PDB file of C-alpha atoms and ligand atoms in Angstrom:
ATOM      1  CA  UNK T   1     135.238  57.509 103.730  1.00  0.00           C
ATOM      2  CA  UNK T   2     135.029  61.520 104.532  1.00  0.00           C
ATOM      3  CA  UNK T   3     132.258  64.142 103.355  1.00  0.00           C
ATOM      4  CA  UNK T   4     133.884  67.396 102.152  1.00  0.00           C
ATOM      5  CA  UNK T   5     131.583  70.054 104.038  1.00  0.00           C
ATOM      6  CA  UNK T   6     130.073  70.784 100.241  1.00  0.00           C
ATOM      7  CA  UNK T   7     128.932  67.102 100.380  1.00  0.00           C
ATOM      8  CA  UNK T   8     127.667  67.254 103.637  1.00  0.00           C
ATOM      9  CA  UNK T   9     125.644  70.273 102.870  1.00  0.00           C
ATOM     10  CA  UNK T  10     124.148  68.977  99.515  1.00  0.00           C
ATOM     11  CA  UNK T  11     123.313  65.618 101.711  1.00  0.00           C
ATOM     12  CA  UNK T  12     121.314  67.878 104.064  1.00  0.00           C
ATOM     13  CA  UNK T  13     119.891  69.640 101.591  1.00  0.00           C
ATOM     14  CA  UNK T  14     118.267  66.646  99.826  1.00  0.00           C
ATOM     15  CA  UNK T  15     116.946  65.605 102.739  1.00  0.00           C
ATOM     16  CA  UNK T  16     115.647  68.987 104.000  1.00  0.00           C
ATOM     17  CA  UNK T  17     113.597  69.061 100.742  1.00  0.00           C
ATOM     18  CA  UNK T  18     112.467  65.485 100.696  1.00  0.00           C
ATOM     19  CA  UNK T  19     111.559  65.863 104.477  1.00  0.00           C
ATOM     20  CA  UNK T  20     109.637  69.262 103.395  1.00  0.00           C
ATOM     21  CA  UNK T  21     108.048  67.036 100.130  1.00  0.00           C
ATOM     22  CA  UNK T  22     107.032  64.400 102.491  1.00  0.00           C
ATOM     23  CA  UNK T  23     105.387  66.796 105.249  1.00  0.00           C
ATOM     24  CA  UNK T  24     103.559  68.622 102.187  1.00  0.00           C
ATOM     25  CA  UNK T  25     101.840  65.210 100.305  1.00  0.00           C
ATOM     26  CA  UNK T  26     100.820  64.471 103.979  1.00  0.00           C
ATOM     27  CA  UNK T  27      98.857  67.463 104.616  1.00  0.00           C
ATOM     28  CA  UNK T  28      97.770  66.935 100.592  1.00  0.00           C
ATOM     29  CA  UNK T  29      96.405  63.821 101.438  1.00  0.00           C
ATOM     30  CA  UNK T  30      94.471  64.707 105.040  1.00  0.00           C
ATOM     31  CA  UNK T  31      92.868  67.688 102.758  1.00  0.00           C
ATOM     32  CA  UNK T  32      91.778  65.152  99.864  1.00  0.00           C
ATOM     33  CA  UNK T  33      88.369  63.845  99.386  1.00  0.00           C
ATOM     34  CA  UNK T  34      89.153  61.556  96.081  1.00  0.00           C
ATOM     35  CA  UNK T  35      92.287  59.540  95.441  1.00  0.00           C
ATOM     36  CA  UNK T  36      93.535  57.443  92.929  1.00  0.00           C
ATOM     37  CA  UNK T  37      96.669  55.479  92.947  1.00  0.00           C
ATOM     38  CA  UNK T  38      98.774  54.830  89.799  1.00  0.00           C
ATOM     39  CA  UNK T  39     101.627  51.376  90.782  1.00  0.00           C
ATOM     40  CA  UNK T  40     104.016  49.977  88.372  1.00  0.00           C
ATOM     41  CA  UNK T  41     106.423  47.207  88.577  1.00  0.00           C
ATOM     42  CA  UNK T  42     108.385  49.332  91.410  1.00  0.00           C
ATOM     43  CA  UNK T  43     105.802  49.009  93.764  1.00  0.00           C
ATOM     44  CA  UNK T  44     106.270  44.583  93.377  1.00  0.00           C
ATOM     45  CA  UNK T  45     110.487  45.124  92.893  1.00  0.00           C
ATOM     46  CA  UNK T  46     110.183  45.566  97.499  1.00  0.00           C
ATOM     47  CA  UNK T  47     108.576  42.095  97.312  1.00  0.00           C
ATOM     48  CA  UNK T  48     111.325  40.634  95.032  1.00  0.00           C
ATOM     49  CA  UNK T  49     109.179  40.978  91.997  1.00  0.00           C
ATOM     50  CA  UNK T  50     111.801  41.743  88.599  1.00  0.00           C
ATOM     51  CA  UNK T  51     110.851  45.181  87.032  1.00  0.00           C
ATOM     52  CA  UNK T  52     110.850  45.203  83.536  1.00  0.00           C
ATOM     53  CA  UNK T  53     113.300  47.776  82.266  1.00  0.00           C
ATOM     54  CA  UNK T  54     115.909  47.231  85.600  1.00  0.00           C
ATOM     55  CA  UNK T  55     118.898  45.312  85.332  1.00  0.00           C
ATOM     56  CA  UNK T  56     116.876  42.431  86.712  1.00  0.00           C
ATOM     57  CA  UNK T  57     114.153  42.300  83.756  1.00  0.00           C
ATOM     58  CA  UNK T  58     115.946  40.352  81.423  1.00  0.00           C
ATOM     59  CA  UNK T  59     115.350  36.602  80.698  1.00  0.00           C
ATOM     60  CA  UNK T  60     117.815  34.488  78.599  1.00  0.00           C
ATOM     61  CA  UNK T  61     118.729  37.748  77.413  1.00  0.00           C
ATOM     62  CA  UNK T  62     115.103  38.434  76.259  1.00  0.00           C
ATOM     63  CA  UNK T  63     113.117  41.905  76.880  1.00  0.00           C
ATOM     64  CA  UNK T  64     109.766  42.205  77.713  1.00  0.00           C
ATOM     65  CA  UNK T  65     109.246  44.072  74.859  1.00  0.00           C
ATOM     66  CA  UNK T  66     110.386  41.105  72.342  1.00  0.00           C
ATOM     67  CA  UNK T  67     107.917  38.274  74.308  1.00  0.00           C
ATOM     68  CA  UNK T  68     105.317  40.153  75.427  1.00  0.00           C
ATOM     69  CA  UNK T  69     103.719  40.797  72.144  1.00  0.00           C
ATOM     70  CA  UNK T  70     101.083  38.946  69.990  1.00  0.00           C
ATOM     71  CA  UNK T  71     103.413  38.337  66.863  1.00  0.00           C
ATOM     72  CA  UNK T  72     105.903  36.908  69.230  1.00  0.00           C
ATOM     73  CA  UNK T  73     102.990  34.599  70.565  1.00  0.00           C
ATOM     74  CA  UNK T  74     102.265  33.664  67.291  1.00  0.00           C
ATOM     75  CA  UNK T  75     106.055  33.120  66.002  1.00  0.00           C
ATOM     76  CA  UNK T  76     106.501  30.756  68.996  1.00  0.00           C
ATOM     77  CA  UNK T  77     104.129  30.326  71.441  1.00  0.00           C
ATOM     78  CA  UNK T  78     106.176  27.923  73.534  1.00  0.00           C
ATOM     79  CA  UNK T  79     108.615  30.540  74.288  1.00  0.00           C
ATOM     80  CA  UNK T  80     106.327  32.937  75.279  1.00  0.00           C
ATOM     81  CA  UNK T  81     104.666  30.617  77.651  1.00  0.00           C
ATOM     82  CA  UNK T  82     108.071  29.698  78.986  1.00  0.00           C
ATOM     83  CA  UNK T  83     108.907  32.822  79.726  1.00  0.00           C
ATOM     84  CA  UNK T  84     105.338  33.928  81.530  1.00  0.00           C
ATOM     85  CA  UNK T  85     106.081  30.212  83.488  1.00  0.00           C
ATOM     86  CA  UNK T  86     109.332  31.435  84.541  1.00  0.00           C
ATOM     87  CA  UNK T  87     107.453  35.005  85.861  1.00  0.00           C
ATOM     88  CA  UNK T  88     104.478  32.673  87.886  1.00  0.00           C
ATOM     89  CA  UNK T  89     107.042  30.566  89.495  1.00  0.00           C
ATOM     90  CA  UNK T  90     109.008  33.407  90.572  1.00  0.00           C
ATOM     91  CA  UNK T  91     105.466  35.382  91.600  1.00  0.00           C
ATOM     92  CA  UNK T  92     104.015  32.009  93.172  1.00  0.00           C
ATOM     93  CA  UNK T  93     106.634  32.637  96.145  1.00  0.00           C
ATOM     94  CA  UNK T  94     106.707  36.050  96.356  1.00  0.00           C
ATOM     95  CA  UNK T  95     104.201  37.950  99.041  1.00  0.00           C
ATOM     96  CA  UNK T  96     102.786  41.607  99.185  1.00  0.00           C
ATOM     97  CA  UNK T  97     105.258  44.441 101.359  1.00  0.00           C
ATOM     98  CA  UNK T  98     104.548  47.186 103.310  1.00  0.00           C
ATOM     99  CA  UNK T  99     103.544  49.443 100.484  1.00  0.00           C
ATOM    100  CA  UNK T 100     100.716  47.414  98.991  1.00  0.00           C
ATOM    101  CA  UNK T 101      99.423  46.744 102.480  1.00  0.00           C
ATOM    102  CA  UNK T 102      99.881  50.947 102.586  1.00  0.00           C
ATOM    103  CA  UNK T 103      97.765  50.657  99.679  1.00  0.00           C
ATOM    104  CA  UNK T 104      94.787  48.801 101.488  1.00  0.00           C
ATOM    105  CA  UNK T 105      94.750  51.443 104.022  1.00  0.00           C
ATOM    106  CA  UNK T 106      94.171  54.455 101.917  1.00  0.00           C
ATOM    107  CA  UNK T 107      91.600  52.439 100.052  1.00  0.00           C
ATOM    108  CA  UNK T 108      89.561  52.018 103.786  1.00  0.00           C
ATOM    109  CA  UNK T 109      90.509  55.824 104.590  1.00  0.00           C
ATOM    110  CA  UNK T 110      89.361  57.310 101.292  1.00  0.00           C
ATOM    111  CA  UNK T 111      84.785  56.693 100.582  1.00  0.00           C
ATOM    112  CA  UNK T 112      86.577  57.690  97.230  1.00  0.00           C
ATOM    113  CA  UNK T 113      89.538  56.080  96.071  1.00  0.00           C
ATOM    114  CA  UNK T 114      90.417  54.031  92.721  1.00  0.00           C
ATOM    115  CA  UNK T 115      94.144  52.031  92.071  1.00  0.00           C
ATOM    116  CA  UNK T 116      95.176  51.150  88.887  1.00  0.00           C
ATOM    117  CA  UNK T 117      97.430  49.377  88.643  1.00  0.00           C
ATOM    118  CA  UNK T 118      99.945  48.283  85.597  1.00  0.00           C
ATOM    119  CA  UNK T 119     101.201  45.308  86.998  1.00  0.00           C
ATOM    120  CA  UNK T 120     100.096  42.167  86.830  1.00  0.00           C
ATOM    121  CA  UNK T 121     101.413  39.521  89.576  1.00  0.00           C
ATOM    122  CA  UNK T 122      97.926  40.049  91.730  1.00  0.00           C
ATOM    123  CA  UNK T 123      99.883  41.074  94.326  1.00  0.00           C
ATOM    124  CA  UNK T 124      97.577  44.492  95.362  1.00  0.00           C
ATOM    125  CA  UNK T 125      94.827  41.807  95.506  1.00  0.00           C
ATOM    126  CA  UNK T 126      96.378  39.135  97.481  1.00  0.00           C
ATOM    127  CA  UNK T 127      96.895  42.387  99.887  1.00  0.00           C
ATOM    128  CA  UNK T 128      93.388  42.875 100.189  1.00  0.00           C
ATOM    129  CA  UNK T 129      92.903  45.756  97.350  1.00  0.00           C
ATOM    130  CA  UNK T 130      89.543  45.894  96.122  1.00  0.00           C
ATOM    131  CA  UNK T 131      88.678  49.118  94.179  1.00  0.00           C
ATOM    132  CA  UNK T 132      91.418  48.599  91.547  1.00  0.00           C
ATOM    133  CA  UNK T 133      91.812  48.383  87.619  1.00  0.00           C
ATOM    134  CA  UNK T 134      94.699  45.884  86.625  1.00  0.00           C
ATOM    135  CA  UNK T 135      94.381  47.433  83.594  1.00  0.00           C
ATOM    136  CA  UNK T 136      97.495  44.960  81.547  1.00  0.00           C
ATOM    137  CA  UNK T 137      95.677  41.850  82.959  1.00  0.00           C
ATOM    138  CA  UNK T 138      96.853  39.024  85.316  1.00  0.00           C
ATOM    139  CA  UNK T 139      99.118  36.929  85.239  1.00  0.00           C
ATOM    140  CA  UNK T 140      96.774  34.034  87.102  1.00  0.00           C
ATOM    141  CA  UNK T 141      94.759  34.088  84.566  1.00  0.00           C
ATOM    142  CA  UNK T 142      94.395  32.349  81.115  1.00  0.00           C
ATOM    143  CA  UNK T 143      92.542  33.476  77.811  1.00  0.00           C
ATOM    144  CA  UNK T 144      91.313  31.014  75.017  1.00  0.00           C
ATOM    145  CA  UNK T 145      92.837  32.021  71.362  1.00  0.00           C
ATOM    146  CA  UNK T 146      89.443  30.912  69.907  1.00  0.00           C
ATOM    147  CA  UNK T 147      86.273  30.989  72.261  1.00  0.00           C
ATOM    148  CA  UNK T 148      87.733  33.932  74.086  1.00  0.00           C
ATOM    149  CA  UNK T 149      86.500  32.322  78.172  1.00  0.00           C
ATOM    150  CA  UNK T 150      88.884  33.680  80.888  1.00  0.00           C
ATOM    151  CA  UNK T 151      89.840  31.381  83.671  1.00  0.00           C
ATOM    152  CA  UNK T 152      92.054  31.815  86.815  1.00  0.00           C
ATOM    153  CA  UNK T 153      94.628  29.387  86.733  1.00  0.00           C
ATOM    154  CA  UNK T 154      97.405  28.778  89.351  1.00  0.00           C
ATOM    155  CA  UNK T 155      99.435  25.572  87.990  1.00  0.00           C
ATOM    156  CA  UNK T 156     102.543  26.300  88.218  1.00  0.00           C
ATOM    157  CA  UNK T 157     104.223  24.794  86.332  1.00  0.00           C
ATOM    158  CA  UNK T 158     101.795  24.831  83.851  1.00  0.00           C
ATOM    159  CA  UNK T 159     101.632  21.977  80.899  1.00  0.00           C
ATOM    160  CA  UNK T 160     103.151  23.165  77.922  1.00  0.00           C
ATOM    161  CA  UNK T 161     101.231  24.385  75.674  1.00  0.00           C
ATOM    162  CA  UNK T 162      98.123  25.231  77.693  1.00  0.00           C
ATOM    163  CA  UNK T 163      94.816  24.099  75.809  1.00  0.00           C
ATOM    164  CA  UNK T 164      91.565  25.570  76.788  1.00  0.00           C
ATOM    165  CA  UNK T 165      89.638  22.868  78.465  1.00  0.00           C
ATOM    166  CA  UNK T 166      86.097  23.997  76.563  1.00  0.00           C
ATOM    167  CA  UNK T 167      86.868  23.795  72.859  1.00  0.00           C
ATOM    168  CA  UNK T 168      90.744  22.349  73.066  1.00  0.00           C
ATOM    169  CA  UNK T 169      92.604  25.401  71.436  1.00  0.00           C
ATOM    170  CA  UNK T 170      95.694  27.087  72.760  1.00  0.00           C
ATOM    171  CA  UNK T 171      95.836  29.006  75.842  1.00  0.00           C
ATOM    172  CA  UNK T 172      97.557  32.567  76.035  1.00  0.00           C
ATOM    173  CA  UNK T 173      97.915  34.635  79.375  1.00  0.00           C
ATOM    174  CA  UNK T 174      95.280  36.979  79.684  1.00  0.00           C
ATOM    175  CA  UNK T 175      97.667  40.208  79.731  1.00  0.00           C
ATOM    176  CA  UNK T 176      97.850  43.314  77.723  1.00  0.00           C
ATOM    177  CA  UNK T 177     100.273  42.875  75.423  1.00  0.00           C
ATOM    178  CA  UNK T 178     102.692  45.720  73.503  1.00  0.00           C
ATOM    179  CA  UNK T 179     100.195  46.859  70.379  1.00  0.00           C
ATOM    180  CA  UNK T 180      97.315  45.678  71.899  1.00  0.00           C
ATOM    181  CA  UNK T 181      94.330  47.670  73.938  1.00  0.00           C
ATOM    182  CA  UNK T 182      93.337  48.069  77.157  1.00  0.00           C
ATOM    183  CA  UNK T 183      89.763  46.831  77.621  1.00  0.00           C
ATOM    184  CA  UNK T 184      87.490  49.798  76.611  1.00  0.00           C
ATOM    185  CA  UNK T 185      85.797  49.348  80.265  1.00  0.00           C
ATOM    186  CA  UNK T 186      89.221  50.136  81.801  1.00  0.00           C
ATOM    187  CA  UNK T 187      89.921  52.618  79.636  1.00  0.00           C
ATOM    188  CA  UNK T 188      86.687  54.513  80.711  1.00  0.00           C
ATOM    189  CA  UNK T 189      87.356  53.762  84.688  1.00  0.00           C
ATOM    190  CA  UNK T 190      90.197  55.128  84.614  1.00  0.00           C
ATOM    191  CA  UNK T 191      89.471  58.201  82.463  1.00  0.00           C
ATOM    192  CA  UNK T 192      86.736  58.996  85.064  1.00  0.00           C
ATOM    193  CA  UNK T 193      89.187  58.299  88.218  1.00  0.00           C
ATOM    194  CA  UNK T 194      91.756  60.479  86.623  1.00  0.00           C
ATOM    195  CA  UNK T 195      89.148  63.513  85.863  1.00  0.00           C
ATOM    196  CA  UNK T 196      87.799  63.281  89.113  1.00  0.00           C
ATOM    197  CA  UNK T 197      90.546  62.577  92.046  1.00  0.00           C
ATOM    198  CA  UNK T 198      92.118  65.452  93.319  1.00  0.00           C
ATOM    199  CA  UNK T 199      95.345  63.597  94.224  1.00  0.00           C
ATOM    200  CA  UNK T 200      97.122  60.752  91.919  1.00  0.00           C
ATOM    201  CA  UNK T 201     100.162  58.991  93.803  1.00  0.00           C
ATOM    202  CA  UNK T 202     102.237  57.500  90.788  1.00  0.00           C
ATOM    203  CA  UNK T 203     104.401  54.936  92.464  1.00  0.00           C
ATOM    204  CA  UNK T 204     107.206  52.990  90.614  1.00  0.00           C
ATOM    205  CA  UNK T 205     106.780  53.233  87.330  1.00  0.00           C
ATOM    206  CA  UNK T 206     108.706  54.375  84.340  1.00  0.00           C
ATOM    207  CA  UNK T 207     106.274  56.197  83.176  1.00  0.00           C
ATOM    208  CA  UNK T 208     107.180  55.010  79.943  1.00  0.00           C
ATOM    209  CA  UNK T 209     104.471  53.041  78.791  1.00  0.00           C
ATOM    210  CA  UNK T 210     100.968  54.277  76.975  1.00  0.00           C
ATOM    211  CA  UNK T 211      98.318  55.009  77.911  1.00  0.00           C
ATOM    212  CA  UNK T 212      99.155  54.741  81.461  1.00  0.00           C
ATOM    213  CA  UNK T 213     102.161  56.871  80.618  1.00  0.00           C
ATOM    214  CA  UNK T 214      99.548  59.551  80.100  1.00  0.00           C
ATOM    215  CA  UNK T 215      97.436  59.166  83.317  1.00  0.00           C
ATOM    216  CA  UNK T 216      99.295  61.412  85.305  1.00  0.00           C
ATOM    217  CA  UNK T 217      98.845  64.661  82.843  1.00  0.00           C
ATOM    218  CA  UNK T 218      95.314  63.611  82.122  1.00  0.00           C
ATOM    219  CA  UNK T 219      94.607  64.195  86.127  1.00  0.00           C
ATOM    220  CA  UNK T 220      96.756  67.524  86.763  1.00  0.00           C
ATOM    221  CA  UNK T 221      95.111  68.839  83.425  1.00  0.00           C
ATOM    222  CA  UNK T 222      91.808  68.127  85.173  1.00  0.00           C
ATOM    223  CA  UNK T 223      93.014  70.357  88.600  1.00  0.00           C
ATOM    224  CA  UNK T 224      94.462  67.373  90.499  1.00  0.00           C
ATOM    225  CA  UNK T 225      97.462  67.343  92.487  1.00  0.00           C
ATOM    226  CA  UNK T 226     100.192  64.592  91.053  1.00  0.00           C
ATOM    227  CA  UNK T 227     102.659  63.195  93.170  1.00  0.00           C
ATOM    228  CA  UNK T 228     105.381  60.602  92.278  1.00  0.00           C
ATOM    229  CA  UNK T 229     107.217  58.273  94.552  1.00  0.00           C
ATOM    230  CA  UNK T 230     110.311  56.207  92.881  1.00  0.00           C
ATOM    231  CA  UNK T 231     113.306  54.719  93.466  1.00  0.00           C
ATOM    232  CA  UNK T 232     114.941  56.946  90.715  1.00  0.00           C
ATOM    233  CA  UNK T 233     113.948  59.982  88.492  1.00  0.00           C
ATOM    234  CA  UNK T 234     111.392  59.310  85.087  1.00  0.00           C
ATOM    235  CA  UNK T 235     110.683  60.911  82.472  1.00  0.00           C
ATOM    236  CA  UNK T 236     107.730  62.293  83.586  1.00  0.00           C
ATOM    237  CA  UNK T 237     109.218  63.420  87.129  1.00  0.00           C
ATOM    238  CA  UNK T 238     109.862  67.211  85.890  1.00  0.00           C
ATOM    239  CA  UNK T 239     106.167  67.555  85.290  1.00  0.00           C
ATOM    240  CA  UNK T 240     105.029  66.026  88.756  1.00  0.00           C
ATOM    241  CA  UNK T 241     103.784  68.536  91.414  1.00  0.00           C
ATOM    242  CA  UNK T 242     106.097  66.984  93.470  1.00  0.00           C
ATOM    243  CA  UNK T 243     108.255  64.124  93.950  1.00  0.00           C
ATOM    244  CA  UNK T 244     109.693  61.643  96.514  1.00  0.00           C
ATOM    245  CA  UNK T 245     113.036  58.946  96.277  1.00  0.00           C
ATOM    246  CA  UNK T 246     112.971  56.256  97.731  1.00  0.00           C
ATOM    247  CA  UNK T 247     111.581  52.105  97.794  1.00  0.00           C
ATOM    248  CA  UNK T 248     108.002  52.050  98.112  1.00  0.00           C
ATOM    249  CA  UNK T 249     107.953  49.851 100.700  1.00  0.00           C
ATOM    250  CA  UNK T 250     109.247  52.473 103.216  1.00  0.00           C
ATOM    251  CA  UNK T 251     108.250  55.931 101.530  1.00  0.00           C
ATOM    252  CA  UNK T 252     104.402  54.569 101.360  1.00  0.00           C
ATOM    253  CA  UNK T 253     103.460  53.531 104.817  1.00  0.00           C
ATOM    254  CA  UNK T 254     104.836  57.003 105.446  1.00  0.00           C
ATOM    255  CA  UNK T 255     102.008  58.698 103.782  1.00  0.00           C
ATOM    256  CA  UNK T 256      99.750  56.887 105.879  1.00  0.00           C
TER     257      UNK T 256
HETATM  258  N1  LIG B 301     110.518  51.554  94.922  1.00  0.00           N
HETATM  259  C1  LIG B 301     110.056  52.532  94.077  1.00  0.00           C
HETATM  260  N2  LIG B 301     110.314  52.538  92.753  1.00  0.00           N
HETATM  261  C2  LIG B 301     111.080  51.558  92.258  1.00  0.00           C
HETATM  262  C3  LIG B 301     111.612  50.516  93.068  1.00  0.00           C
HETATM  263  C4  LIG B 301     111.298  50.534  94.461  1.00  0.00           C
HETATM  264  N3  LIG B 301     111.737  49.599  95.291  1.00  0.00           N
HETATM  265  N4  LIG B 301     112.332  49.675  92.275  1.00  0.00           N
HETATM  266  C5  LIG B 301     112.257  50.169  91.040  1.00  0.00           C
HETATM  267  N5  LIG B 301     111.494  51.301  91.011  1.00  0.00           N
HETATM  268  C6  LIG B 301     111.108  52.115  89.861  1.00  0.00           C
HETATM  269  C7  LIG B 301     112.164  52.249  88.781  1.00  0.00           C
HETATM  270  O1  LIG B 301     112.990  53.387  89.054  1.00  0.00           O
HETATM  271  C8  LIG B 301     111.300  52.459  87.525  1.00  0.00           C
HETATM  272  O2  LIG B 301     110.993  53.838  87.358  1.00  0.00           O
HETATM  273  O3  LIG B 301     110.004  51.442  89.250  1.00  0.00           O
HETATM  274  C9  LIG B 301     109.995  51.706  87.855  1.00  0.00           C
HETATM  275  C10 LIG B 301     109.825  50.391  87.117  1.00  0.00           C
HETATM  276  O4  LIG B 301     109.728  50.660  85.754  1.00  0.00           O
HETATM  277  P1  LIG B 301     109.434  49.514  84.688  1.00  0.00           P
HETATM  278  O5  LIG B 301     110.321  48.337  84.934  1.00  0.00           O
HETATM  279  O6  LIG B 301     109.490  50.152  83.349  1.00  0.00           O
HETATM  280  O7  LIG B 301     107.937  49.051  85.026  1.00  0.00           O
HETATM  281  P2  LIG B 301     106.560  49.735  84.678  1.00  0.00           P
HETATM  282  O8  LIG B 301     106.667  51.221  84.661  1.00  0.00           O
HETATM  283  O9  LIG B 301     105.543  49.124  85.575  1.00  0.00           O
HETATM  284  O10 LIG B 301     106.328  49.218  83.203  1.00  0.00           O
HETATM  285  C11 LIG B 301     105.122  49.544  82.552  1.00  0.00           C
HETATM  286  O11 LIG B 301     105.597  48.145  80.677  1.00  0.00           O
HETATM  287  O12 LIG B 301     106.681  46.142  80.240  1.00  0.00           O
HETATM  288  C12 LIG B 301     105.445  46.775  80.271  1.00  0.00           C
HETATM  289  O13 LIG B 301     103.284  45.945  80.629  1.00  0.00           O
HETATM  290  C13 LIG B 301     104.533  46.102  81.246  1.00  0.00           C
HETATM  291  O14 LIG B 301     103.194  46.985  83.009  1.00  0.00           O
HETATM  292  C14 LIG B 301     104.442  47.087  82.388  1.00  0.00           C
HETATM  293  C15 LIG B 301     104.658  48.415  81.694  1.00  0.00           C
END
């Protein structure tokens, strides 16, 4: 296939800017004393991870949005916990890429530093992240519907239904579902990492989702620089200070 010359010069003049964009967030970052790091399911899609609102999210033609919610729990639990078996089993083979091991490294660079992150395969932790929030929960872990313990639990399968193994009721994953809260403790780490970075790397996500939808404006309102990195445009890319395309897995470990 041939360019016209109009082609060729919009070509170079993408990656004129991006080059610019990318030279610019790496002096941003050298200069920075606090950072915080927002991930979605774009950082995980690089390790073969299905993102939620791609082409790839579906499940027998389910969304997230119709399973991951308490009244569908409730309608039919079975379901639910087929579908979160489904998303261990794929996530049980699946191993962290270049941008959560990225990641790690700003977390050693920065004395102050804070990911949140709204995934929740446990990837960033199975790269070595430390200081992080997984503020929807994790999928390796298992809530009672009546005495409320958490435990980590890596069956996979597991035995349908779950039962808790200290009073016998039913199991549910211990995730933040659609209409349900983040943990106040969470919601006040975060509000303090957001007020007090001064640079917030949003990479892969939507941005679609509350609260975390709202992170980014919550920093730049409170003087911080906001910079996204995604595979495609969002809805919140016009307001970002500035943005960079491309996977995370090869757009991260270039910030390094
Ligand atoms: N590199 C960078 N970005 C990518 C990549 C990649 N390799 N692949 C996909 N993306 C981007 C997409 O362009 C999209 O903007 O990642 C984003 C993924 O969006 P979603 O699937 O909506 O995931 P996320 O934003 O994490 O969803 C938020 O919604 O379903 C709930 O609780 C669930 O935590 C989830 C929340």
């Amino acid at each position: 296939m041939r360019h016209s010359p109009d082609t060729v010069s919009c070509v170079a003049a993408e990656y004129m800017t991006q080059e610019t964009e990318l030279r610019l967030l790496q002096a941003k970052i050298s200069a920075a004393r606090s950072l915080a790091v927002l991930t979605g399911a774009g950082i995980s899609a690089d390790s073969g991870v299905p993102t939620f609102r791609g082409t790839d999210g579906l499940w027998r033609n389910f969304r997230a949005e119709d399973l991951a919610t308490p009244e569908a729990f409730e309608r039919d639990p079975r379901l639910v916990w087929e579908w979160y078996d489904w998303r261990r089993q794929v996530i049980a083979g699946i191993t962290p890429n270049a941008a959560h091991a990225a990641v790690v490294e700003l977390e050693r660079r920065f004395p102050e530093f804070w990911l949140i992150t709204q995934n929740v395969d446990g990837l960033h932790r199975a790269a070595g992240s430390q200081k992080l929030s997984e503020i929807h929960g994790n999928i390796w872990k298992v809530r009672c519907t009546s005495c409320e313990a958490v435990e980590e639990n890596y069956t996979v399968p597991i035995p349908m239904l779950p039962m808790c193994r200290h009073c016998g009721a039913l199991l549910r994953p211990h995730i933040v579902w659609f209409g349900e809260s983040l943990l106040p403790s969470d919601l006040t780490r975060c509000g303090e990492v957001l007020r007090s970075c001064d640079l917030l790397l949003v990479i892969g996500t939507s941005g679609v989702v509350y609260p975390a939808a709202g992170f980014a404006a919550i920093a730049k309102d409170a003087g911080a620089f906001v910079a996204e990195i995604n595979f495609d445009s969002t809805p919140q890319s016009a307001a970002m200070d500035l943005s960079l395309k491309g996977r995370a897995k090869d757009v991260v470990p270039l910030l390094l």
